[in-house]
């Protein structure tokens, strides 16, 4: 947004962009700004007009997949295989703009890019990369990532899903729960315990014994498809095992990629809420003056801007560290915790400032707040990230 915002009701001139008080955009390269602006246009023109209906109807807007792919947003960070080869900050900006639309759309891109294409790119054989990545970049193949199990997602090391060798194949048995995209996925990256440790398996839809029922009655991420995965004597050929990793560090390093994107994404959701309350409180007249003229309201708006600005600086520096190859999981945990908490608090407070209108689908905060209840939980709950930082600070594992 351009600077030089018009004067407020009392005629005080304003020079800063309320959604970018520290002029973060001046720290972006021309290419990063171009990526952000093109995704912002897509969100304004294609996502915002339809997203509320999909949220209400509890449907994933599948019609957007081609649009996301056409802009190069699926696997945008990877080199080759039909991918755009963008840097980490650009990926962050993509997440930010998509989540300004809806967390469900950012979730779709996170899962496709960071949780499905990334393990194939990082740990797959050349044949697996050639077979899957180009078709995932075009959206022809949709992926899902099966790590969480019904007995407790915070502790994936206690995984029960297992893989046994049978001749040249593997036989998978187990259950996964809360899996984004599983009902619509063509390919599932399944993490299962083998004799030598946790391994990743590429399981294609249609494989006998694989079921992916949708989880109904969600009050959050309603424009995203979430399901279970049941595996009963599912036979996977050796060619579909990821050869490059054994152990929990395989799935955890995928989570690091996705959590990084989430730190940016939630900023977009918070910005959408702040934008809405700035407009609303300027127009709504109570006690003979705009709601925005009350000190108590201005303090709440200032608090939102302070927290958004802090989150922007965290994510930008995290992105620069990622681009120079020095980002660590504990740094990601700090930003995932801080930024999700920030966005959820902003969305809840924005909903309150709208009064009764705050519960209406005509306004965005209630949808973002409901979505963010998932975002603060998945990819490691707030507590898990706090304990990760505690472990980094003390050297003591308190999990
Ligand atoms: P721990 O002993 O700490 O680690 C085991 C091995 O993994 C390595 N490691 C990591 N590597 C890369 N990135 C990370 N973030 C890593 N964290 C750990 C570690 O070095 C070790 O390697 P090695 O070689 O020594 O074996 O494992 P732990 O069992 O103590 O667990 C640690 C803990 C609690 C942090 C971990 O289990 C955890 O992160 N739990 C939360 C699980 C979680 O986030 N699940 C998310 C599921 S996917 C999802 O939610 C998708 S939503 C997507 C959407 O819709 O957007
Ligand atoms: P639990 O692990 O049972 O945790 C319950 C509570 O206990 C939490 O508050 C937690 O913080 C707390 N807790 C846990 N351990 C400790 C401790 N040591 N000390 C103190 N408190 C603790 N997973 C996937 O694999 N793939 C996906 O695509 C995916 N998509 C998702 C989409 C949605 C909409 C949702 C809601 C979840 C998704 N998940 C996915 C699962 C998600 O990662 C898990 O929900 C999350 O990791 C938490 O696991 P859990 O729900 O089993 O909670």
Coordinates of C-alpha atoms and ligand atoms in Angstrom, one line a residue:
X1 CA 0.0 0.0 0.0
X2 CA 1.3 3.5 -0.8
X3 CA 2.2 5.9 2.0
X4 CA 0.4 9.2 2.4
X5 CA -2.8 7.8 4.0
X6 CA -5.5 10.5 4.0
X7 CA -6.0 12.6 7.1
X8 CA -8.2 11.1 9.9
X9 CA -11.5 12.7 11.1
X10 CA -9.6 15.3 13.1
X11 CA -7.5 16.2 10.1
X12 CA -4.2 14.8 11.4
X13 CA -2.0 13.8 8.4
X14 CA -0.7 10.3 8.4
X15 CA 2.4 9.2 6.5
X16 CA 2.8 5.5 7.3
X17 CA 1.2 2.4 5.8
X18 CA -0.9 1.1 8.8
X19 CA -0.2 -2.5 7.7
X20 CA 3.6 -1.9 7.3
X21 CA 4.6 0.7 9.9
X22 CA 8.3 -0.1 9.6
X23 CA 8.4 0.0 5.8
X24 CA 9.4 -3.6 5.7
X25 CA 8.6 -3.5 2.0
X26 CA 11.6 -1.3 1.4
X27 CA 13.8 -4.2 2.6
X28 CA 12.4 -6.5 -0.1
X29 CA 14.1 -6.9 -3.5
X30 CA 12.2 -6.0 -6.7
X31 CA 11.6 -9.7 -7.4
X32 CA 10.2 -10.3 -3.9
X33 CA 7.9 -7.3 -4.2
X34 CA 6.7 -8.6 -7.6
X35 CA 5.9 -12.0 -6.2
X36 CA 4.0 -10.4 -3.3
X37 CA 2.0 -8.1 -5.6
X38 CA 1.1 -10.9 -8.1
X39 CA -0.1 -13.2 -5.3
X40 CA -2.0 -10.2 -3.7
X41 CA -3.8 -9.7 -7.0
X42 CA -4.8 -13.3 -7.2
X43 CA -6.1 -13.2 -3.7
X44 CA -8.1 -10.0 -4.3
X45 CA -9.5 -11.2 -7.6
X46 CA -10.0 -14.9 -7.2
X47 CA -9.9 -15.9 -3.5
X48 CA -11.8 -13.2 -1.6
X49 CA -14.9 -13.3 -3.8
X50 CA -15.5 -17.0 -3.2
X51 CA -13.8 -17.9 0.1
X52 CA -16.7 -17.0 2.5
X53 CA -19.1 -19.3 0.6
X54 CA -16.6 -22.2 0.7
X55 CA -16.0 -21.6 4.4
X56 CA -19.8 -21.6 5.1
X57 CA -20.3 -24.7 2.9
X58 CA -17.3 -26.5 4.3
X59 CA -15.7 -27.1 0.9
X60 CA -12.2 -26.7 -0.5
X61 CA -12.1 -24.3 -3.5
X62 CA -10.6 -26.8 -5.9
X63 CA -11.1 -24.3 -8.7
X64 CA -8.2 -22.3 -7.3
X65 CA -5.6 -25.1 -7.7
X66 CA -4.9 -24.3 -11.4
X67 CA -4.6 -20.6 -10.6
X68 CA -2.1 -21.2 -7.8
X69 CA -0.1 -23.5 -10.1
X70 CA -0.2 -21.1 -13.0
X71 CA 1.5 -18.4 -10.8
X72 CA 4.2 -20.9 -9.8
X73 CA 3.1 -21.1 -6.2
X74 CA 3.3 -24.9 -5.8
X75 CA 6.8 -25.9 -4.8
X76 CA 7.9 -22.3 -5.5
X77 CA 11.3 -22.7 -3.7
X78 CA 12.6 -25.7 -5.7
X79 CA 15.0 -25.5 -8.6
X80 CA 14.1 -27.5 -11.7
X81 CA 11.2 -30.0 -12.1
X82 CA 8.9 -27.2 -13.4
X83 CA 9.4 -25.2 -10.1
X84 CA 10.0 -21.5 -9.9
X85 CA 13.2 -21.5 -7.8
X86 CA 12.2 -18.5 -5.7
X87 CA 14.0 -17.6 -2.5
X88 CA 12.7 -18.2 1.1
X89 CA 11.5 -14.6 1.6
X90 CA 9.4 -14.9 -1.6
X91 CA 7.9 -18.1 -0.3
X92 CA 7.1 -16.3 2.9
X93 CA 5.4 -13.5 1.1
X94 CA 3.3 -16.0 -0.9
X95 CA 2.1 -17.5 2.4
X96 CA 1.4 -14.0 3.8
X97 CA -0.8 -13.0 0.9
X98 CA -2.6 -16.3 0.6
X99 CA -3.4 -16.3 4.3
X100 CA -4.7 -12.7 4.0
X101 CA -7.3 -14.5 1.9
X102 CA -7.8 -17.6 4.1
X103 CA -5.6 -19.9 6.2
X104 CA -7.1 -22.9 4.3
X105 CA -5.6 -21.7 1.0
X106 CA -2.2 -21.2 2.6
X107 CA -2.5 -24.6 4.2
X108 CA -3.1 -26.2 0.8
X109 CA 0.1 -24.6 -0.6
X110 CA 2.1 -25.3 2.6
X111 CA 1.2 -29.0 2.5
X112 CA 1.7 -29.4 -1.3
X113 CA 5.1 -27.5 -1.2
X114 CA 6.7 -27.9 2.2
X115 CA 5.3 -31.2 3.3
X116 CA 4.9 -33.2 0.1
X117 CA 7.2 -31.8 -2.6
X118 CA 10.0 -31.0 -0.1
X119 CA 10.5 -34.6 1.1
X120 CA 10.5 -35.9 -2.4
X121 CA 12.9 -33.1 -3.4
X122 CA 15.2 -33.5 -0.4
X123 CA 15.0 -37.3 0.2
X124 CA 13.7 -38.8 -3.0
X125 CA 15.5 -40.7 -5.7
X126 CA 15.9 -39.0 -9.1
X127 CA 13.2 -41.2 -10.5
X128 CA 10.8 -40.2 -7.8
X129 CA 11.5 -36.5 -8.4
X130 CA 11.0 -36.9 -12.1
X131 CA 7.8 -38.9 -11.6
X132 CA 6.1 -36.6 -9.1
X133 CA 7.5 -33.1 -8.8
X134 CA 6.5 -31.7 -12.2
X135 CA 3.0 -32.9 -11.9
X136 CA 2.7 -31.6 -8.3
X137 CA 4.0 -28.2 -9.5
X138 CA 1.1 -28.0 -12.1
X139 CA -1.4 -29.2 -9.5
X140 CA -2.2 -32.3 -11.5
X141 CA -1.2 -34.3 -8.5
X142 CA -2.3 -33.2 -5.0
X143 CA -0.3 -34.4 -2.0
X144 CA -0.9 -34.9 1.7
X145 CA 1.4 -35.6 4.6
X146 CA 0.6 -38.3 7.1
X147 CA 2.5 -38.0 10.4
X148 CA -0.1 -37.3 13.2
X149 CA -1.8 -40.4 14.7
X150 CA -5.0 -40.5 16.7
X151 CA -3.2 -41.3 20.0
X152 CA -1.2 -38.0 20.1
X153 CA 0.3 -35.7 17.5
X154 CA 2.7 -33.8 19.7
X155 CA 4.9 -36.9 20.1
X156 CA 5.4 -38.4 16.6
X157 CA 8.2 -40.4 18.0
X158 CA 5.6 -42.7 19.6
X159 CA 4.3 -43.6 16.1
X160 CA 2.4 -46.9 15.8
X161 CA 2.0 -47.0 12.0
X162 CA 4.5 -49.6 10.8
X163 CA 6.1 -50.9 7.7
X164 CA 7.3 -54.5 7.3
X165 CA 9.3 -55.9 4.4
X166 CA 7.7 -58.6 2.3
X167 CA 9.9 -59.7 -0.6
X168 CA 10.8 -56.7 -2.6
X169 CA 7.8 -54.7 -1.2
X170 CA 6.7 -53.1 2.0
X171 CA 3.4 -53.7 3.9
X172 CA 2.0 -50.7 5.8
X173 CA -0.6 -50.8 8.6
X174 CA -1.8 -48.0 10.8
X175 CA -3.9 -44.8 11.0
X176 CA -3.2 -41.1 10.6
X177 CA -5.5 -38.4 11.8
X178 CA -6.1 -34.7 11.0
X179 CA -4.5 -34.8 7.6
X180 CA -4.8 -31.7 5.4
X181 CA -5.8 -32.6 1.9
X182 CA -6.1 -36.4 2.5
X183 CA -9.7 -36.6 1.1
X184 CA -8.6 -35.0 -2.2
X185 CA -5.0 -36.2 -2.4
X186 CA -3.6 -38.3 -5.2
X187 CA -0.4 -39.0 -3.3
X188 CA 0.2 -39.5 0.4
X189 CA 3.6 -39.1 2.0
X190 CA 3.2 -41.6 4.9
X191 CA 5.7 -41.8 7.7
X192 CA 5.8 -45.3 9.2
X193 CA 8.1 -47.2 11.6
X194 CA 10.3 -49.7 10.0
X195 CA 12.8 -52.0 11.7
X196 CA 15.6 -49.6 11.1
X197 CA 13.7 -46.4 12.0
X198 CA 11.0 -44.1 10.7
X199 CA 10.8 -44.0 6.9
X200 CA 8.8 -42.1 4.3
X201 CA 6.6 -43.9 1.8
X202 CA 4.9 -42.5 -1.3
X203 CA 1.4 -44.1 -1.4
X204 CA -0.8 -43.4 -4.4
X205 CA -4.5 -43.1 -4.3
X206 CA -6.1 -46.3 -5.5
X207 CA -3.6 -48.5 -3.7
X208 CA -5.7 -51.4 -2.1
X209 CA -6.1 -51.0 1.7
X210 CA -5.8 -47.1 1.6
X211 CA -8.7 -45.1 2.8
X212 CA -8.9 -41.3 3.3
X213 CA -12.3 -40.3 4.8
X214 CA -13.0 -36.6 5.4
X215 CA -13.3 -35.3 9.0
X216 CA -16.7 -33.5 9.1
X217 CA -18.1 -30.9 11.4
X218 CA -15.0 -28.7 11.7
X219 CA -15.5 -25.2 13.0
X220 CA -12.1 -24.2 11.8
X221 CA -10.4 -24.3 8.4
X222 CA -13.7 -25.0 6.8
X223 CA -12.4 -24.1 3.3
X224 CA -9.7 -26.8 3.7
X225 CA -10.2 -30.6 3.3
X226 CA -9.1 -32.5 6.4
X227 CA -9.3 -36.2 6.8
X228 CA -7.9 -39.4 8.3
X229 CA -5.8 -42.0 6.6
X230 CA -6.3 -45.7 7.2
X231 CA -3.8 -48.2 6.0
X232 CA -4.6 -51.9 6.1
X233 CA -2.0 -54.2 4.5
X234 CA -1.1 -51.5 2.0
X235 CA 1.6 -52.8 -0.3
X236 CA 4.2 -50.2 -1.4
X237 CA 7.0 -51.1 -3.8
X238 CA 10.6 -50.4 -2.8
X239 CA 10.6 -47.8 -5.6
X240 CA 8.2 -45.7 -3.5
X241 CA 10.3 -45.5 -0.4
X242 CA 12.2 -42.3 0.1
X243 CA 15.8 -43.5 0.1
X244 CA 17.4 -40.3 1.5
X245 CA 16.4 -40.4 5.2
X246 CA 15.7 -42.7 8.1
X247 CA 14.5 -41.4 11.5
X248 CA 12.3 -38.7 12.9
X249 CA 14.5 -36.0 11.5
X250 CA 12.9 -36.8 8.1
X251 CA 9.4 -35.6 8.9
X252 CA 10.7 -33.0 11.4
X253 CA 12.7 -31.3 8.7
X254 CA 9.6 -31.1 6.5
X255 CA 7.9 -29.4 9.4
X256 CA 10.6 -26.9 9.7
X257 CA 9.9 -25.8 6.1
X258 CA 6.2 -25.6 6.6
X259 CA 6.4 -23.8 10.0
X260 CA 8.6 -21.2 8.4
X261 CA 5.9 -20.4 5.9
X262 CA 3.2 -20.3 8.6
X263 CA 5.2 -17.6 10.5
X264 CA 4.6 -15.4 7.4
X265 CA 1.1 -16.6 6.6
X266 CA -0.5 -15.6 9.9
X267 CA 0.8 -12.1 9.4
X268 CA -1.5 -11.9 6.4
X269 CA -4.5 -13.0 8.5
X270 CA -3.7 -10.4 11.1
X271 CA -3.3 -7.7 8.5
X272 CA -6.7 -8.5 7.1
X273 CA -8.3 -8.1 10.6
X274 CA -6.5 -4.9 11.3
X275 CA -7.5 -3.4 7.9
X276 CA -11.1 -4.3 8.7
X277 CA -11.2 -2.7 12.1
X278 CA -9.5 0.4 10.9
X279 CA -12.2 0.9 8.3
X280 CA -15.0 -0.1 10.7
X281 CA -14.0 2.1 13.6
X282 CA -13.5 5.1 11.4
X283 CA -17.1 4.9 10.1
X284 CA -19.0 3.7 13.1
X285 CA -20.4 6.7 15.1
X286 CA -21.1 6.0 18.8
X287 CA -21.6 8.7 21.5
X288 CA -21.4 11.3 18.8
X289 CA -17.9 10.5 17.5
X290 CA -16.2 7.8 15.4
X291 CA -15.3 4.7 17.4
X292 CA -11.7 5.2 16.3
X293 CA -11.6 8.5 18.3
X294 CA -11.7 6.7 21.6
X295 CA -8.5 6.2 23.5
X296 CA -9.4 2.7 24.5
X297 CA -10.0 1.7 20.9
X298 CA -6.8 3.4 19.6
X299 CA -4.7 1.6 22.2
X300 CA -6.1 -1.7 21.0
X301 CA -5.4 -0.7 17.3
X302 CA -1.9 0.4 18.3
X303 CA -1.4 -2.9 20.1
X304 CA -2.4 -4.8 16.9
X305 CA 0.0 -2.8 14.8
X306 CA 2.9 -3.2 17.3
X307 CA 2.4 -7.0 17.3
X308 CA 2.1 -7.3 13.6
X309 CA 5.2 -5.2 13.1
X310 CA 7.2 -7.3 15.5
X311 CA 6.0 -10.5 13.6
X312 CA 7.0 -9.0 10.3
X313 CA 10.5 -8.3 11.5
X314 CA 10.9 -11.8 12.9
X315 CA 9.8 -13.5 9.7
X316 CA 11.9 -11.3 7.5
X317 CA 15.0 -12.0 9.5
X318 CA 14.1 -15.7 9.6
X319 CA 13.8 -15.7 5.9
X320 CA 17.1 -14.0 5.4
X321 CA 18.7 -16.6 7.7
X322 CA 16.9 -19.4 5.7
X323 CA 18.2 -17.9 2.4
X324 CA 21.8 -17.9 3.8
X325 CA 21.4 -21.4 5.0
X326 CA 21.7 -20.8 8.8
X327 CA 18.1 -20.9 10.0
X328 CA 17.7 -23.4 12.9
X329 CA 14.6 -25.2 14.2
X330 CA 14.6 -23.3 17.5
X331 CA 14.5 -20.0 15.6
X332 CA 11.5 -21.3 13.6
X333 CA 9.8 -22.4 16.8
X334 CA 10.1 -18.8 18.3
X335 CA 8.5 -17.2 15.2
X336 CA 5.8 -19.9 14.9
X337 CA 4.8 -19.4 18.5
X338 CA 5.0 -15.6 18.5
X339 CA 3.3 -15.0 15.2
X340 CA 0.5 -17.5 15.6
X341 CA -0.3 -16.1 19.1
X342 CA -0.1 -12.6 17.7
X343 CA -2.5 -13.4 14.8
X344 CA -5.0 -15.3 17.0
X345 CA -5.1 -12.5 19.6
X346 CA -5.4 -9.8 16.9
X347 CA -8.3 -11.7 15.2
X348 CA -10.1 -12.3 18.5
X349 CA -9.8 -8.6 19.5
X350 CA -10.8 -7.4 16.0
X351 CA -13.9 -9.6 16.3
X352 CA -14.7 -7.9 19.6
X353 CA -14.2 -4.4 18.3
X354 CA -16.8 -5.1 15.6
X355 CA -19.4 -5.8 18.3
X356 CA -22.3 -7.9 17.1
X357 CA -21.1 -7.5 13.5
X358 CA -18.0 -9.4 14.6
X359 CA -19.9 -12.7 14.5
X360 CA -21.1 -12.1 11.0
X361 CA -19.7 -13.6 7.9
X362 CA -19.9 -10.2 6.3
X363 CA -16.6 -9.4 8.2
X364 CA -13.4 -11.3 8.1
X365 CA -12.2 -11.5 11.8
X366 CA -14.4 -14.3 12.9
X367 CA -13.3 -16.6 10.0
X368 CA -9.7 -15.8 10.6
X369 CA -10.0 -16.3 14.3
X370 CA -11.6 -19.7 13.8
X371 CA -9.0 -20.7 11.3
X372 CA -6.2 -19.6 13.5
X373 CA -7.4 -21.9 16.3
X374 CA -6.1 -24.7 14.0
X375 CA -3.0 -22.8 12.9
X376 CA -1.8 -22.3 16.5
X377 CA -2.3 -26.1 17.1
X378 CA -1.0 -27.8 14.0
X379 CA 2.7 -27.9 13.0
X380 CA 3.5 -28.1 16.7
X381 CA 1.2 -26.6 19.4
X382 CA 2.2 -23.4 21.2
X383 CA 3.4 -25.5 24.1
X384 CA 5.6 -27.7 21.9
X385 CA 7.3 -24.6 20.5
X386 CA 7.8 -23.1 23.9
X387 CA 9.4 -26.3 25.1
X388 CA 11.6 -26.4 22.0
X389 CA 12.9 -22.9 22.9
X390 CA 13.3 -23.9 26.6
X391 CA 15.4 -26.9 25.5
X392 CA 17.5 -24.6 23.3
X393 CA 18.1 -22.2 26.2
X394 CA 18.8 -24.8 28.9
X395 CA 20.0 -27.9 27.1
X396 CA 17.4 -29.8 29.1
X397 CA 14.7 -31.8 27.3
X398 CA 11.4 -31.2 29.1
X399 CA 9.1 -33.0 26.7
Ligands
LIG1 P1 14.2 -35.1 18.9 O1 15.0 -36.1 19.7 O2 14.2 -33.7 19.3 O3 14.6 -35.2 17.3 C1 14.7 -36.4 16.6 C2 15.6 -36.2 15.4 O4 15.1 -35.1 14.6 C3 16.0 -34.0 14.6 N1 15.1 -32.8 14.7 C4 14.9 -32.0 13.6 N2 15.3 -32.0 12.4 C5 14.9 -31.0 11.5 N3 14.0 -30.1 11.9 C6 13.5 -30.1 13.2 N4 12.6 -29.2 13.5 C7 13.9 -31.0 14.1 N5 13.7 -31.3 15.4 C8 14.4 -32.4 15.7 C9 16.9 -34.1 15.8 O5 18.1 -33.5 15.6 C10 17.0 -35.6 15.9 O6 17.9 -36.0 14.8 P2 18.9 -37.3 15.1 O7 19.7 -37.4 13.9 O8 19.6 -37.0 16.3 O9 18.0 -38.5 15.2 O10 12.7 -35.7 18.9 P3 11.6 -35.8 20.0 O11 10.9 -37.1 19.9 O12 12.2 -35.4 21.3 O13 10.6 -34.7 19.5 C11 10.8 -33.3 19.6 C12 9.5 -32.5 19.3 C13 8.5 -32.6 20.4 C14 9.9 -31.1 19.1 C15 8.9 -33.1 18.0 O14 8.3 -34.3 18.2 C16 7.8 -32.2 17.5 O15 8.0 -31.2 16.8 N6 6.5 -32.5 17.8 C17 5.3 -31.7 17.2 C18 4.8 -32.5 16.0 C19 4.2 -31.7 15.0 O16 4.5 -30.5 14.8 N7 3.4 -32.3 14.1 C20 2.9 -31.6 13.0 C21 2.3 -32.6 12.0 S1 2.1 -32.0 10.4 C22 1.0 -30.8 10.5 O17 0.5 -30.4 11.5 C23 0.6 -30.2 9.2 S2 -0.6 -28.9 9.2 C24 -0.3 -28.3 7.7 C25 -1.2 -27.3 7.2 O18 -2.4 -27.6 6.9 O19 -0.7 -26.2 6.9
LIG2 P1 -1.9 -33.7 21.5 O1 -0.5 -34.1 21.1 O2 -2.7 -34.8 22.1 O3 -1.8 -32.5 22.6 C1 -2.9 -32.1 23.4 C2 -2.4 -31.0 24.3 O4 -1.4 -31.4 25.1 C3 -2.0 -29.8 23.5 O5 -2.4 -28.6 24.2 C4 -0.4 -29.8 23.7 O6 0.2 -28.6 23.6 C5 -0.3 -30.4 25.1 N1 1.0 -31.1 25.3 C6 1.5 -32.1 24.5 N2 2.7 -32.5 25.1 C7 2.9 -31.7 26.2 C8 3.9 -31.6 27.2 N3 5.0 -32.4 27.1 N4 3.8 -30.7 28.2 C9 2.7 -29.9 28.2 N5 1.7 -30.0 27.3 C10 1.8 -30.8 26.3 N6 -0.9 -33.6 11.0 C11 -0.3 -34.2 10.0 O7 0.5 -35.1 10.1 N7 -0.5 -33.8 8.7 C12 -1.4 -32.8 8.4 O8 -1.6 -32.4 7.2 C13 -2.1 -32.1 9.5 N8 -3.1 -31.2 9.2 C14 -3.9 -30.7 10.3 C15 -5.0 -29.9 10.0 C16 -5.8 -29.5 11.0 C17 -7.0 -28.6 10.7 C18 -5.5 -29.8 12.4 C19 -6.3 -29.3 13.5 C20 -4.4 -30.6 12.6 C21 -3.6 -31.1 11.6 N9 -2.5 -32.0 11.8 C22 -1.9 -32.6 10.8 C23 -2.3 -32.5 13.2 C24 -1.6 -31.5 14.1 O9 -0.2 -31.4 13.8 C25 -1.8 -32.0 15.5 O10 -3.2 -31.7 15.9 C26 -0.9 -31.3 16.5 O11 0.4 -31.7 16.3 C27 -1.3 -31.7 18.0 O12 -1.5 -33.1 18.1 P2 -2.8 -33.6 18.8 O13 -4.0 -32.9 18.2 O14 -2.8 -35.1 18.8 O15 -2.7 -33.0 20.3

